[in-house]
Amino acid sequence: MRESDPGTERKCLEILRILGESREPMGAKHLSERMAEQGFILSDRAVQYYLHHLDEVGFTKKIGNRGRVLTKLGMAESESALVGDRIGFVIAKLERLAFRSTFNPDTCTGDVAYNLSFVRNDDLDRVRQSFDEVISSKLGFFNTYAESENDPRIPKDHTGIITVCSITMDGIFQHHGIPVRMAYGGCLNHTGGTPARFLHLIGYRGTTLDPLQLFISAGMPSIGEYMQTKNGVCLANIRNIPQGAVQSAEEIMASMRKNGFHLPAAVGSGILGIPHEPYQSSIIIYSGMNLVGRAYESGIRIKTEIGAGTLPIARILSG
C-alpha cells in the first residue's frame, strides 16, 4: 500500500480485507458497518473517499450500482499486507485512554474513558429498554449512560449513547500506584446467578480485533437468558495486578461502588478457568458492552466505538 499516512493505509487495508472476504460487491454503507465492527468508525462519505483512492491505484473496481470488488492487483495487495500491523492496536488505544482518565472515586469528579454507540432514532426506545434492563441486573460497568446528538461522529437520523468504558478503572489504579494489565476479554458462564467459569478468552495483546465486539457479533453471549433465568453467558474483562496490591484495589473498588460502579464480579488467582500467573491476582469486571450485547440480541442494529475518548463524569451523570 503506497500511502504516506499510516492511518489512511490502515483503513485502506481494512477495506481491502473486507472486500476480499465478500463474495458480492459491497457499497460504502455496508463497508462502513463492517469497518465499525473492527473498530474503524467512518461515515459512508469517508468510506467513499477511500474507495475512490483504491480505484485510482487499481486495487478496486466499481460494478455498476452494486458496489466494489477487488481487482487481481487488490487481491495481491491484501494478501501481502501484514496482519501484524494491527496486532496490539486495540490495547494500545485503551491504555492511552487509561492514562488520560482522571476520575477520582472519592469525590466522583474528573474524566472517564467512554464508549460511543450509534443508534437509529427509530430504535432508540428499544435500546434504552435493553440498556436499562442490563443496568438493573448489575451486568454493566456503570449504573447510567448519556445521550448525544451533537457529536460530529454521529450519523444523520441517529443518536449517540455514551457509556463509561471499564478502562477507566485501569487509570484509577495507575494513579494510585497499582500496576495493572488488561489481560483478556471473555465470555463468563453463570449458574444460578453465580459466575461459574469462562467459556472463551481472547488476550488483548495478541489480537487485531476487540474481543468483546467479536463475541457479540458471533452471538456468543446470552445476556437476556441470564436476566430471565440467572443462567447464561455475559461479557467480562480480566485484569491482572500484583497479589500484594489486592487490598488497595479492593478499597478503591469499594469507593467506586458508592458512586454507581458495578464491580468486581470476582477477584482471585487462577479462578473461573483463568490461566494462573505467579504472584498475580485477577480482577474480573462485567463490561459495559453487555448493554450493547443485549441490544444486539434483541435484533437492534448498533455500532459502537470502544474507547471513543474521555469526558467529565458529570456529562454522563447529567444524561
Short mmCIF file of C-alpha atoms in Angstrom, two decimals:
data_model
loop_
_atom_site.label_atom_id
_atom_site.label_comp_id
_atom_site.label_asym_id
_atom_site.label_seq_id
_atom_site.Cartn_x
_atom_site.Cartn_y
_atom_site.Cartn_z
CA MET A 1 0.00 0.00 0.00
CA ARG A 2 1.78 3.11 -1.19
CA GLU A 3 0.37 5.67 1.23
CA SER A 4 2.42 8.10 3.30
CA ASP A 5 -0.20 8.42 6.07
CA PRO A 6 -0.21 5.30 8.31
CA GLY A 7 -3.80 5.98 9.38
CA THR A 8 -5.02 6.09 5.79
CA GLU A 9 -3.04 2.97 4.93
CA ARG A 10 -4.55 1.09 7.86
CA LYS A 11 -8.10 1.99 6.79
CA CYS A 12 -7.45 1.12 3.15
CA LEU A 13 -6.00 -2.26 4.09
CA GLU A 14 -9.07 -3.00 6.20
CA ILE A 15 -11.36 -2.14 3.28
CA LEU A 16 -9.35 -4.48 1.05
CA ARG A 17 -9.59 -7.25 3.63
CA ILE A 18 -13.37 -6.91 3.95
CA LEU A 19 -13.88 -6.84 0.19
CA GLY A 20 -11.63 -9.87 -0.13
CA GLU A 21 -13.87 -11.85 2.23
CA SER A 22 -17.07 -10.90 0.39
CA ARG A 23 -18.48 -12.93 -2.47
CA GLU A 24 -20.56 -10.00 -3.68
CA PRO A 25 -19.78 -6.35 -4.47
CA MET A 26 -20.07 -4.07 -1.45
CA GLY A 27 -21.09 -0.43 -1.25
CA ALA A 28 -19.91 2.30 1.11
CA LYS A 29 -22.80 1.83 3.57
CA HIS A 30 -22.18 -1.88 4.07
CA LEU A 31 -18.43 -1.32 4.24
CA SER A 32 -18.94 1.37 6.89
CA GLU A 33 -20.88 -1.12 9.03
CA ARG A 34 -18.22 -3.79 8.64
CA MET A 35 -15.43 -1.30 9.38
CA ALA A 36 -17.18 -0.30 12.62
CA GLU A 37 -17.14 -3.93 13.74
CA GLN A 38 -13.35 -3.79 13.51
CA GLY A 39 -13.06 -0.53 15.44
CA PHE A 40 -12.88 1.86 12.46
CA ILE A 41 -15.75 4.34 12.83
CA LEU A 42 -16.19 6.04 9.45
CA SER A 43 -19.11 7.76 7.77
CA ASP A 44 -20.35 6.47 4.42
CA ARG A 45 -18.81 9.56 2.81
CA ALA A 46 -15.42 8.84 4.35
CA VAL A 47 -15.54 5.26 3.06
CA GLN A 48 -16.38 6.63 -0.40
CA TYR A 49 -13.25 8.77 -0.24
CA TYR A 50 -11.05 5.74 0.46
CA LEU A 51 -12.80 3.71 -2.23
CA HIS A 52 -12.06 6.39 -4.83
CA HIS A 53 -8.40 6.26 -3.80
CA LEU A 54 -8.36 2.46 -4.12
CA ASP A 55 -10.00 2.74 -7.54
CA GLU A 56 -7.29 5.15 -8.65
CA VAL A 57 -4.44 2.85 -7.64
CA GLY A 58 -6.13 -0.12 -9.30
CA PHE A 59 -6.97 -2.17 -6.20
CA THR A 60 -10.78 -1.98 -6.55
CA LYS A 61 -13.30 -1.50 -9.32
CA LYS A 62 -16.94 -0.46 -9.34
CA ILE A 63 -19.60 -2.91 -10.52
CA GLY A 64 -22.46 -0.66 -11.59
CA ASN A 65 -24.59 0.37 -8.62
CA ARG A 66 -23.85 -2.83 -6.71
CA GLY A 67 -20.59 -1.65 -5.14
CA ARG A 68 -16.90 -2.52 -5.38
CA VAL A 69 -14.88 -5.69 -5.77
CA LEU A 70 -11.17 -6.34 -5.59
CA THR A 71 -9.09 -6.44 -8.73
CA LYS A 72 -6.31 -9.02 -9.10
CA LEU A 73 -3.89 -6.32 -8.01
CA GLY A 74 -6.05 -5.59 -4.98
CA MET A 75 -6.16 -9.27 -4.06
CA ALA A 76 -2.39 -9.46 -4.19
CA GLU A 77 -2.04 -6.32 -2.06
CA SER A 78 -4.50 -7.61 0.52
CA GLU A 79 -2.74 -10.97 0.78
CA SER A 80 0.68 -9.36 1.19
CA ALA A 81 -0.36 -6.87 3.88
CA LEU A 82 0.93 -7.94 7.30
CA VAL A 83 -1.73 -8.57 9.90
CA GLY A 84 0.98 -7.77 12.43
CA ASP A 85 0.44 -4.10 11.63
CA ARG A 86 -2.82 -4.27 13.59
CA ILE A 87 -1.81 -6.56 16.46
CA GLY A 88 -1.82 -4.61 19.69
CA PHE A 89 -3.71 -1.65 18.21
CA VAL A 90 -6.80 -2.21 20.40
CA ILE A 91 -4.97 -2.43 23.73
CA ALA A 92 -2.64 0.46 22.86
CA LYS A 93 -5.65 2.69 22.27
CA LEU A 94 -7.27 1.64 25.56
CA GLU A 95 -4.09 2.09 27.58
CA ARG A 96 -3.72 5.61 26.21
CA LEU A 97 -7.24 6.40 27.44
CA ALA A 98 -6.50 4.88 30.85
CA PHE A 99 -3.59 7.29 31.25
CA ARG A 100 -5.85 10.22 30.29
CA SER A 101 -8.59 9.25 32.77
CA THR A 102 -8.56 11.45 35.87
CA PHE A 103 -11.63 10.14 37.70
CA ASN A 104 -11.45 10.43 41.50
CA PRO A 105 -13.57 7.70 43.13
CA ASP A 106 -13.71 9.56 46.44
CA THR A 107 -15.25 12.75 45.02
CA CYS A 108 -16.87 11.32 41.86
CA THR A 109 -15.20 14.00 39.75
CA GLY A 110 -12.77 14.02 36.85
CA ASP A 111 -12.66 12.46 33.40
CA VAL A 112 -13.61 8.91 32.48
CA ALA A 113 -12.98 6.93 29.31
CA TYR A 114 -16.13 6.25 27.33
CA ASN A 115 -17.61 4.16 24.55
CA LEU A 116 -19.85 5.74 21.93
CA SER A 117 -22.69 3.77 20.35
CA PHE A 118 -24.65 4.91 17.30
CA VAL A 119 -28.36 4.06 17.31
CA ARG A 120 -31.01 4.78 14.71
CA ASN A 121 -33.59 7.16 16.14
CA ASP A 122 -36.33 4.67 15.29
CA ASP A 123 -34.63 2.11 17.57
CA LEU A 124 -33.79 4.46 20.43
CA ASP A 125 -36.63 3.48 22.78
CA ARG A 126 -35.85 -0.22 22.38
CA VAL A 127 -32.16 0.41 23.01
CA ARG A 128 -32.95 2.38 26.16
CA GLN A 129 -35.06 -0.53 27.39
CA SER A 130 -32.26 -3.03 26.68
CA PHE A 131 -29.64 -0.86 28.37
CA ASP A 132 -31.84 -0.25 31.42
CA GLU A 133 -32.51 -3.98 31.82
CA VAL A 134 -28.81 -4.77 31.86
CA ILE A 135 -28.04 -1.98 34.32
CA SER A 136 -30.84 -3.17 36.63
CA SER A 137 -29.26 -6.64 36.58
CA LYS A 138 -25.89 -5.06 37.51
CA LEU A 139 -24.20 -6.54 34.46
CA GLY A 140 -22.84 -3.22 33.24
CA PHE A 141 -19.80 -1.32 34.44
CA PHE A 142 -21.69 1.82 35.49
CA ASN A 143 -25.28 2.48 36.51
CA THR A 144 -26.25 5.04 33.89
CA TYR A 145 -25.49 6.38 30.41
CA ALA A 146 -25.94 9.60 28.47
CA GLU A 147 -27.25 10.53 25.05
CA SER A 148 -25.79 12.89 22.47
CA GLU A 149 -26.93 14.32 19.16
CA ASN A 150 -24.21 16.94 18.64
CA ASP A 151 -21.12 14.78 18.18
CA PRO A 152 -19.90 15.08 14.56
CA ARG A 153 -19.23 11.34 14.51
CA ILE A 154 -22.95 10.57 14.87
CA PRO A 155 -24.63 9.86 11.50
CA LYS A 156 -27.79 11.61 10.40
CA ASP A 157 -31.01 10.24 11.94
CA HIS A 158 -29.00 8.58 14.72
CA THR A 159 -28.45 9.27 18.41
CA GLY A 160 -25.18 8.67 20.22
CA ILE A 161 -25.20 6.80 23.52
CA ILE A 162 -22.26 7.37 25.85
CA THR A 163 -21.30 4.65 28.33
CA VAL A 164 -18.36 4.54 30.73
CA CYS A 165 -15.55 2.31 29.47
CA SER A 166 -14.08 -0.04 32.06
CA ILE A 167 -10.54 1.01 31.11
CA THR A 168 -11.32 3.95 33.42
CA MET A 169 -10.57 1.65 36.34
CA ASP A 170 -7.09 0.96 35.00
CA GLY A 171 -6.42 4.69 35.06
CA ILE A 172 -7.60 4.92 38.66
CA PHE A 173 -5.33 2.06 39.70
CA GLN A 174 -2.37 3.62 37.91
CA HIS A 175 -2.92 6.98 39.62
CA HIS A 176 -2.88 5.11 42.96
CA GLY A 177 0.39 3.37 42.12
CA ILE A 178 -1.09 -0.06 41.35
CA PRO A 179 0.40 -1.77 38.27
CA VAL A 180 -2.46 -3.16 36.19
CA ARG A 181 -2.57 -5.08 32.93
CA MET A 182 -5.67 -5.71 30.84
CA ALA A 183 -5.26 -9.41 30.07
CA TYR A 184 -8.37 -10.92 28.48
CA GLY A 185 -11.87 -10.31 27.27
CA GLY A 186 -14.12 -13.28 27.79
CA CYS A 187 -17.50 -15.00 27.87
CA LEU A 188 -18.32 -15.75 31.50
CA ASN A 189 -20.84 -18.53 32.11
CA HIS A 190 -23.19 -18.31 35.10
CA THR A 191 -25.16 -20.89 37.04
CA GLY A 192 -27.85 -19.76 39.45
CA GLY A 193 -26.67 -16.17 39.20
CA THR A 194 -23.10 -17.06 40.20
CA PRO A 195 -20.08 -16.88 37.87
CA ALA A 196 -19.05 -20.47 37.04
CA ARG A 197 -16.16 -20.27 34.57
CA PHE A 198 -15.03 -18.57 31.39
CA LEU A 199 -16.03 -20.42 28.24
CA HIS A 200 -13.90 -18.32 25.89
CA LEU A 201 -10.96 -15.94 26.38
CA ILE A 202 -9.09 -13.72 23.94
CA GLY A 203 -5.91 -11.95 25.01
CA TYR A 204 -5.90 -8.23 24.29
CA ARG A 205 -2.24 -8.13 23.33
CA GLY A 206 -2.42 -10.73 20.59
CA THR A 207 -5.49 -9.66 18.65
CA THR A 208 -6.34 -7.27 15.85
CA LEU A 209 -9.97 -7.06 16.99
CA ASP A 210 -11.69 -6.04 20.19
CA PRO A 211 -12.53 -9.36 21.88
CA LEU A 212 -15.92 -8.31 23.23
CA GLN A 213 -17.16 -6.94 19.92
CA LEU A 214 -16.04 -10.18 18.32
CA PHE A 215 -18.03 -12.23 20.85
CA ILE A 216 -21.13 -10.07 20.32
CA SER A 217 -21.02 -10.32 16.53
CA ALA A 218 -20.58 -14.11 16.84
CA GLY A 219 -23.70 -14.36 19.01
CA MET A 220 -21.85 -15.96 21.94
CA PRO A 221 -23.37 -14.07 24.92
CA SER A 222 -26.83 -14.98 26.25
CA ILE A 223 -27.43 -11.90 28.37
CA GLY A 224 -31.20 -11.97 28.04
CA GLU A 225 -31.30 -15.60 29.15
CA TYR A 226 -29.20 -14.75 32.20
CA MET A 227 -31.53 -11.93 33.19
CA GLN A 228 -34.53 -14.26 32.99
CA THR A 229 -33.12 -17.47 34.47
CA LYS A 230 -29.82 -16.47 36.16
CA ASN A 231 -28.14 -19.00 33.87
CA GLY A 232 -26.30 -17.64 30.87
CA VAL A 233 -23.20 -16.09 29.35
CA CYS A 234 -22.16 -12.48 29.91
CA LEU A 235 -19.17 -10.40 28.81
CA ALA A 236 -16.36 -9.62 31.23
CA ASN A 237 -12.81 -8.30 31.20
CA ILE A 238 -9.90 -9.68 33.19
CA ARG A 239 -7.16 -7.50 34.63
CA ASN A 240 -4.10 -8.69 36.49
CA ILE A 241 -2.50 -6.86 39.41
CA PRO A 242 0.21 -7.91 41.89
CA GLN A 243 -1.17 -10.02 44.73
CA GLY A 244 0.25 -7.54 47.22
CA ALA A 245 -1.93 -4.78 45.76
CA VAL A 246 -5.27 -6.59 46.17
CA GLN A 247 -6.22 -4.88 49.44
CA SER A 248 -5.58 -1.42 47.99
CA ALA A 249 -7.54 -2.34 44.86
CA GLU A 250 -10.46 -3.57 46.98
CA GLU A 251 -10.55 -0.24 48.82
CA ILE A 252 -10.61 1.68 45.54
CA MET A 253 -13.38 -0.51 44.16
CA ALA A 254 -15.41 0.00 47.33
CA SER A 255 -15.25 3.76 46.73
CA MET A 256 -16.27 3.24 43.12
CA ARG A 257 -19.28 1.13 44.14
CA LYS A 258 -20.54 4.01 46.28
CA ASN A 259 -20.63 6.13 43.12
CA GLY A 260 -22.59 3.72 40.92
CA PHE A 261 -19.99 1.31 39.56
CA HIS A 262 -20.84 -2.41 39.47
CA LEU A 263 -17.65 -4.27 40.40
CA PRO A 264 -15.98 -6.64 40.78
CA ALA A 265 -17.55 -9.88 39.58
CA ALA A 266 -14.70 -11.79 41.23
CA VAL A 267 -11.12 -11.40 42.49
CA GLY A 268 -8.54 -14.16 42.85
CA SER A 269 -5.72 -16.18 41.34
CA GLY A 270 -6.38 -19.00 38.88
CA ILE A 271 -10.16 -18.67 39.30
CA LEU A 272 -13.02 -19.30 36.85
CA GLY A 273 -10.74 -21.09 34.40
CA ILE A 274 -8.35 -18.15 34.01
CA PRO A 275 -4.72 -19.15 33.40
CA HIS A 276 -2.69 -18.89 36.60
CA GLU A 277 0.12 -16.34 36.70
CA PRO A 278 2.61 -16.40 39.60
CA TYR A 279 2.26 -13.57 42.12
CA GLN A 280 -0.67 -12.10 40.19
CA SER A 281 -4.36 -11.76 41.08
CA SER A 282 -7.12 -11.36 38.53
CA ILE A 283 -9.91 -8.83 38.81
CA ILE A 284 -12.98 -9.77 36.77
CA ILE A 285 -15.23 -6.88 35.77
CA TYR A 286 -18.53 -7.03 33.90
CA SER A 287 -18.17 -4.99 30.75
CA GLY A 288 -20.34 -2.08 29.71
CA MET A 289 -20.51 -3.90 26.37
CA ASN A 290 -23.15 -6.14 27.94
CA LEU A 291 -25.54 -3.24 27.29
CA VAL A 292 -24.65 -3.32 23.60
CA GLY A 293 -24.73 -7.11 23.55
CA ARG A 294 -28.27 -7.17 24.93
CA ALA A 295 -29.43 -4.71 22.26
CA TYR A 296 -27.77 -6.87 19.60
CA GLU A 297 -29.58 -9.95 20.95
CA SER A 298 -32.84 -8.03 20.55
CA GLY A 299 -32.18 -7.58 16.85
CA ILE A 300 -31.20 -3.91 17.02
CA ARG A 301 -28.52 -2.61 14.68
CA ILE A 302 -26.00 -0.72 16.76
CA LYS A 303 -22.42 0.41 16.11
CA THR A 304 -20.02 1.06 18.96
CA GLU A 305 -16.63 2.73 19.10
CA ILE A 306 -14.86 1.29 22.13
CA GLY A 307 -12.57 3.82 23.75
CA ALA A 308 -14.02 6.79 21.90
CA GLY A 309 -12.29 9.31 24.17
CA THR A 310 -12.51 10.83 27.65
CA LEU A 311 -15.00 13.29 29.12
CA PRO A 312 -16.10 14.55 32.56
CA ILE A 313 -18.14 12.06 34.58
CA ALA A 314 -20.59 14.92 35.18
CA ARG A 315 -21.55 14.77 31.48
CA ILE A 316 -22.72 11.18 31.86
CA LEU A 317 -24.43 11.78 35.19
CA SER A 318 -26.41 14.64 33.65
CA GLY A 319 -27.76 12.31 30.95
#
